[in-house]
PDB file of C-alpha atoms in Angstrom:
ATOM      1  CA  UNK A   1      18.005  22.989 -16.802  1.00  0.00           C
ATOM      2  CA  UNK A   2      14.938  22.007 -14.300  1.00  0.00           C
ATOM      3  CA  UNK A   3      13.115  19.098 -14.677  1.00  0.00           C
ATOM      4  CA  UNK A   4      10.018  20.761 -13.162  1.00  0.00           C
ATOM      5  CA  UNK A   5       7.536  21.584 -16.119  1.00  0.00           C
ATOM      6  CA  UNK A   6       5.427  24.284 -16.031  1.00  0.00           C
ATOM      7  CA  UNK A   7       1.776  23.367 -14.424  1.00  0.00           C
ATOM      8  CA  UNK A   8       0.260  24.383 -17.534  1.00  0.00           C
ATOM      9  CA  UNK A   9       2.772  21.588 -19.393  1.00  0.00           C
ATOM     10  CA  UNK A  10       0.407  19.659 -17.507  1.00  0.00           C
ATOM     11  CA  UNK A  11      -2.684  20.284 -17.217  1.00  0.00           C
ATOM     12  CA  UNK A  12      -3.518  21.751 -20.269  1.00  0.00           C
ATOM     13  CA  UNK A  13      -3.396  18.643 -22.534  1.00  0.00           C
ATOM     14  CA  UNK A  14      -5.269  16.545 -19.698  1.00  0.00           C
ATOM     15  CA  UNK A  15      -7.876  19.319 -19.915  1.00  0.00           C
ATOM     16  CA  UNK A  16      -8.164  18.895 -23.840  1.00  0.00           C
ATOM     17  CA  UNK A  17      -8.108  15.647 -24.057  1.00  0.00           C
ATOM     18  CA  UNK A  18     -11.151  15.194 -21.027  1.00  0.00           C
ATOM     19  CA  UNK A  19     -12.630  17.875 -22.573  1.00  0.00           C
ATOM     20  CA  UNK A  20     -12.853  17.739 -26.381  1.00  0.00           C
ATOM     21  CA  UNK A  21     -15.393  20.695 -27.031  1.00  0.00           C
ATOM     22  CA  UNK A  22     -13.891  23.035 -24.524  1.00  0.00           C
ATOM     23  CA  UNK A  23     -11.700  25.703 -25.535  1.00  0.00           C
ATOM     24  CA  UNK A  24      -9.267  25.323 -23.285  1.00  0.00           C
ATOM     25  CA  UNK A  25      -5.924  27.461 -23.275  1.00  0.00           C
ATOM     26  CA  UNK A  26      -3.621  30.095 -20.583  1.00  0.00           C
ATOM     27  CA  UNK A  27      -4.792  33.001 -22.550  1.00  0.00           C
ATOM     28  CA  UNK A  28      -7.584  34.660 -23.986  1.00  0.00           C
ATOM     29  CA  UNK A  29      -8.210  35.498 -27.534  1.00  0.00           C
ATOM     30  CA  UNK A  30      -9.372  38.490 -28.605  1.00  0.00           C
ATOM     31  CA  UNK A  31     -13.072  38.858 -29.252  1.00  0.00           C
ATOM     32  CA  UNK A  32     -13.079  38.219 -32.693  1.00  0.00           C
ATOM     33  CA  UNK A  33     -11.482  35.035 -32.259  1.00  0.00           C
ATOM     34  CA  UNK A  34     -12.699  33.657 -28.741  1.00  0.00           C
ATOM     35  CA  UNK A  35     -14.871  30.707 -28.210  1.00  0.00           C
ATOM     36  CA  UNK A  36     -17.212  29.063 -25.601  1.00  0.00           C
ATOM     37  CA  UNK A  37     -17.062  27.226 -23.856  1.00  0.00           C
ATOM     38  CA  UNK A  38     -14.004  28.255 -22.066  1.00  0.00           C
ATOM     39  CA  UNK A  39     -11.194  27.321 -19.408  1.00  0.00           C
ATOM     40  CA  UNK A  40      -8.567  29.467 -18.788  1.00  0.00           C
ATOM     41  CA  UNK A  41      -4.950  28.022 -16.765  1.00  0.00           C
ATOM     42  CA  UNK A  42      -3.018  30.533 -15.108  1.00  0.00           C
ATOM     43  CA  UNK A  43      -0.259  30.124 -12.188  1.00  0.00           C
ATOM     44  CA  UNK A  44      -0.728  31.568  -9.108  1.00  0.00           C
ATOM     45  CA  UNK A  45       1.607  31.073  -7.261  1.00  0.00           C
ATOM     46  CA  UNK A  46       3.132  27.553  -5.336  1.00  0.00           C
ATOM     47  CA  UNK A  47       6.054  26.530  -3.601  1.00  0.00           C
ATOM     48  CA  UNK A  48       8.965  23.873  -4.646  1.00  0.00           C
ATOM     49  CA  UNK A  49       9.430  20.563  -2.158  1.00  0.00           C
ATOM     50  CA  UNK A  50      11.945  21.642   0.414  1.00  0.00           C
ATOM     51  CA  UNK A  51      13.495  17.727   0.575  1.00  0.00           C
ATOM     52  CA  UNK A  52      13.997  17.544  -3.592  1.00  0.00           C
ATOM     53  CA  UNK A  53      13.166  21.335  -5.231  1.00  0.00           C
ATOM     54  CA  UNK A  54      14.411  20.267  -8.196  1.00  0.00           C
ATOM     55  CA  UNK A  55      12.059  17.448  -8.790  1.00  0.00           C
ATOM     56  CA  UNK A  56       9.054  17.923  -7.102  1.00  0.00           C
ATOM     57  CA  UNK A  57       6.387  21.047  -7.093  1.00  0.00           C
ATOM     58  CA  UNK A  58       3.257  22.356  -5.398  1.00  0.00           C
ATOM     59  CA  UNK A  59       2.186  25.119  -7.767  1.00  0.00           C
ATOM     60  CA  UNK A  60      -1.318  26.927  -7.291  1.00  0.00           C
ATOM     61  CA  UNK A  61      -3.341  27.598 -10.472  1.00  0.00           C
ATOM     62  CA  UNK A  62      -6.300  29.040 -11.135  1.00  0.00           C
ATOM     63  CA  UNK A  63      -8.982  27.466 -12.876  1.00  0.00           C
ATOM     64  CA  UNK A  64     -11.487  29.839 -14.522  1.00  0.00           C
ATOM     65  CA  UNK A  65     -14.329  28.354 -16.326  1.00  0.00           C
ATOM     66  CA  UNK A  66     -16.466  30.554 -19.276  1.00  0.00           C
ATOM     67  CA  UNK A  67     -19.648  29.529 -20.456  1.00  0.00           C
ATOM     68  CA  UNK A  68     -22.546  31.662 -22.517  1.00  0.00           C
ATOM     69  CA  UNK A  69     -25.134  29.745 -22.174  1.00  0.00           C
ATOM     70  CA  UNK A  70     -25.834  30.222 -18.163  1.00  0.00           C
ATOM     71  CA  UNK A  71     -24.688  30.016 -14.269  1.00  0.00           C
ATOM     72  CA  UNK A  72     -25.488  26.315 -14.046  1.00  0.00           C
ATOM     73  CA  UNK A  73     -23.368  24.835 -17.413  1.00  0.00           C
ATOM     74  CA  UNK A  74     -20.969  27.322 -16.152  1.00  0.00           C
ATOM     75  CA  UNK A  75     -20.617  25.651 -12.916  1.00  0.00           C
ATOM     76  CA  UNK A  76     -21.086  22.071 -14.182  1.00  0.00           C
ATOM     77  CA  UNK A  77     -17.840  23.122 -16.618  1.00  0.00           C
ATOM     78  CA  UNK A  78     -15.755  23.874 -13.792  1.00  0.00           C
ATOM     79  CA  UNK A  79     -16.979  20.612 -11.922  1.00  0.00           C
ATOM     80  CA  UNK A  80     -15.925  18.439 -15.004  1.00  0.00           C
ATOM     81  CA  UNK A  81     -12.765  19.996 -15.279  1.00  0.00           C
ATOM     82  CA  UNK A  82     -11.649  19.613 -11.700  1.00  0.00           C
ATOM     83  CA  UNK A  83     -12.703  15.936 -11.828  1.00  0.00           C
ATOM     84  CA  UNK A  84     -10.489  15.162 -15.217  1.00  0.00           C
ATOM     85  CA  UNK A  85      -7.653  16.292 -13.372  1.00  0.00           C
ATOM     86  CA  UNK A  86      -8.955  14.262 -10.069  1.00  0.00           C
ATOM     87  CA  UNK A  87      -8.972  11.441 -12.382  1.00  0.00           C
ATOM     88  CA  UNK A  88      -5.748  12.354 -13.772  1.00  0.00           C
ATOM     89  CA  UNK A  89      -4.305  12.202 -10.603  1.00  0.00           C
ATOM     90  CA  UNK A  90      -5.698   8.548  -9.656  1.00  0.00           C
ATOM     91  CA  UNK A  91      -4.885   6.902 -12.768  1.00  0.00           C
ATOM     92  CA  UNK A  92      -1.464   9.074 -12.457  1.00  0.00           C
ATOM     93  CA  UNK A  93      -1.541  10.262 -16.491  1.00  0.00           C
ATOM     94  CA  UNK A  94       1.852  10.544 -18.100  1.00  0.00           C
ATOM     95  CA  UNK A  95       2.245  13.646 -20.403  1.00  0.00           C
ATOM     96  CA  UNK A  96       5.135  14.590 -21.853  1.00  0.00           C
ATOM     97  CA  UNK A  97       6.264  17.214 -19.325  1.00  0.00           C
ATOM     98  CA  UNK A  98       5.355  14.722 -15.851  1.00  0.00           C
ATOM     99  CA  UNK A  99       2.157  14.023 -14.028  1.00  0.00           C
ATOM    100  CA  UNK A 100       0.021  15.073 -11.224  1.00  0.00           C
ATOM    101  CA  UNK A 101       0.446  13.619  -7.944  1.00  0.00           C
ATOM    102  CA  UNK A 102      -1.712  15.368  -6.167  1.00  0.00           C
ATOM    103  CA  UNK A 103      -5.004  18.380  -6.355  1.00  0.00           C
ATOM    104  CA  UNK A 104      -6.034  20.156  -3.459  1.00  0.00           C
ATOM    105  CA  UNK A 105      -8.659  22.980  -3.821  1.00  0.00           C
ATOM    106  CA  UNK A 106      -7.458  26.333  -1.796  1.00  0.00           C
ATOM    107  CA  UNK A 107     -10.173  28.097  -3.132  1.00  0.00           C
ATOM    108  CA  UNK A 108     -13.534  25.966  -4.320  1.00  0.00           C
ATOM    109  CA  UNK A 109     -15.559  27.256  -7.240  1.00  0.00           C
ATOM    110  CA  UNK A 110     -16.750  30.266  -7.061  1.00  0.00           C
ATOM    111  CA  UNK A 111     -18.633  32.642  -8.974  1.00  0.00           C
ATOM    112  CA  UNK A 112     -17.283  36.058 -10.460  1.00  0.00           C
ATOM    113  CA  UNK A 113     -17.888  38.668 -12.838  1.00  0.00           C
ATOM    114  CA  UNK A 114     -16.996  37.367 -16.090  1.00  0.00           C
ATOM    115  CA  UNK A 115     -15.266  39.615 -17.789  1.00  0.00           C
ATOM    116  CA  UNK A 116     -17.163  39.284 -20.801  1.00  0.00           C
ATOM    117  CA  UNK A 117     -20.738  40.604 -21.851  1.00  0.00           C
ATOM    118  CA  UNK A 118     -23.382  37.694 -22.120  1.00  0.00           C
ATOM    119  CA  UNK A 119     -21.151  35.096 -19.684  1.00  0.00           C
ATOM    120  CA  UNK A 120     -20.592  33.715 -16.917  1.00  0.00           C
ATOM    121  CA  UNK A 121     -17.142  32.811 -14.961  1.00  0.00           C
ATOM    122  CA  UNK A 122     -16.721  30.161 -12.109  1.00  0.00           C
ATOM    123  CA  UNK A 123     -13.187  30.204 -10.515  1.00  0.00           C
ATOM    124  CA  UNK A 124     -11.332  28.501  -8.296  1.00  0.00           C
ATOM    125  CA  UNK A 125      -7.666  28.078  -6.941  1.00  0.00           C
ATOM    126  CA  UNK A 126      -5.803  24.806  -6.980  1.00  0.00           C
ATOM    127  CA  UNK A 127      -2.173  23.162  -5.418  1.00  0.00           C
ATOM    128  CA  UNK A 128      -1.588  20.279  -7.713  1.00  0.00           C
ATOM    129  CA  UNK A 129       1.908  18.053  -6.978  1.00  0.00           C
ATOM    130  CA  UNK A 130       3.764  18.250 -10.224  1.00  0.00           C
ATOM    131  CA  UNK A 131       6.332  15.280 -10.869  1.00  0.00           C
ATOM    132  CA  UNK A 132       8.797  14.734 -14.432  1.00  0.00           C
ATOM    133  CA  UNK A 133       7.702  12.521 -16.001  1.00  0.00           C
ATOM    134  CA  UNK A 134       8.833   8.304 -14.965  1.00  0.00           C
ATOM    135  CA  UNK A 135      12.040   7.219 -16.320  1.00  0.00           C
ATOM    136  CA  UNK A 136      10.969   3.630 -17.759  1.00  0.00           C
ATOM    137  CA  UNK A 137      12.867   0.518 -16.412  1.00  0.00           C
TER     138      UNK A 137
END
């Protein structure tokens, strides 16, 4: 069994706790049942470390942010989401599954067609360094 946890192990309950109001989840609900504000967590892809693969990961998510009120609170959600898990990463928050070590943006926000009438969707790729969590001594 790997130690590595999934990035979304990770990142979504930073996410929700920075970010009380946001709907924040991997999936989206179906339109009778989906929310705004939004922030979607998928994988993209990553790579294991090469010294210890079974401890350490750089996976690549991506970081879509939904809003229905406009471009700019759509953008703004995006920015406060990538700074939770900036801050995350500098006060090094435990969750359950490990911690971030690291964010790096590959891609920086950028805007794309939502892919929902009335919104707007800001996007952006990100390599985060996923460690278990700290063994307490």
């Amino acid at each position: 069994m790997s130690l590595l946890a999934r990035p979304q192990q990770i990142v979504l309950p930073i996410l929700r706790e920075a970010l009380p109001d946001v709907n924040v989840n991997t999936w989206i609900a179906d339109v009778d049942y989906r929310e705004f504000p939004l922030i979607i967590v998928r994988r993209f892809g990553g790579v294991r470390d090469q010294s210890h693969p079974t401890l350490f990961s750089k996976p690549i998510i991506e970081l879509s942010a939904y809003s229905d009120v406009g471009l700019p609170e759509c953008e703004q959600l995006y920015e406060d989401a990538l700074e939770a898990l900036y801050l995350a990463v500098r006060n090094q928050t435990m969750t359950e599954h490990g911690y971030l070590r690291s964010v790096r943006e590959t891609m920086g926000a950028s805007q794309f067609s939502s892919l929902f009438q009335d919104s707007w969707r800001i996007q952006g790729l990100l390599m985060l360094g996923i460690r278990p969590p700290r063994i307490p001594t």
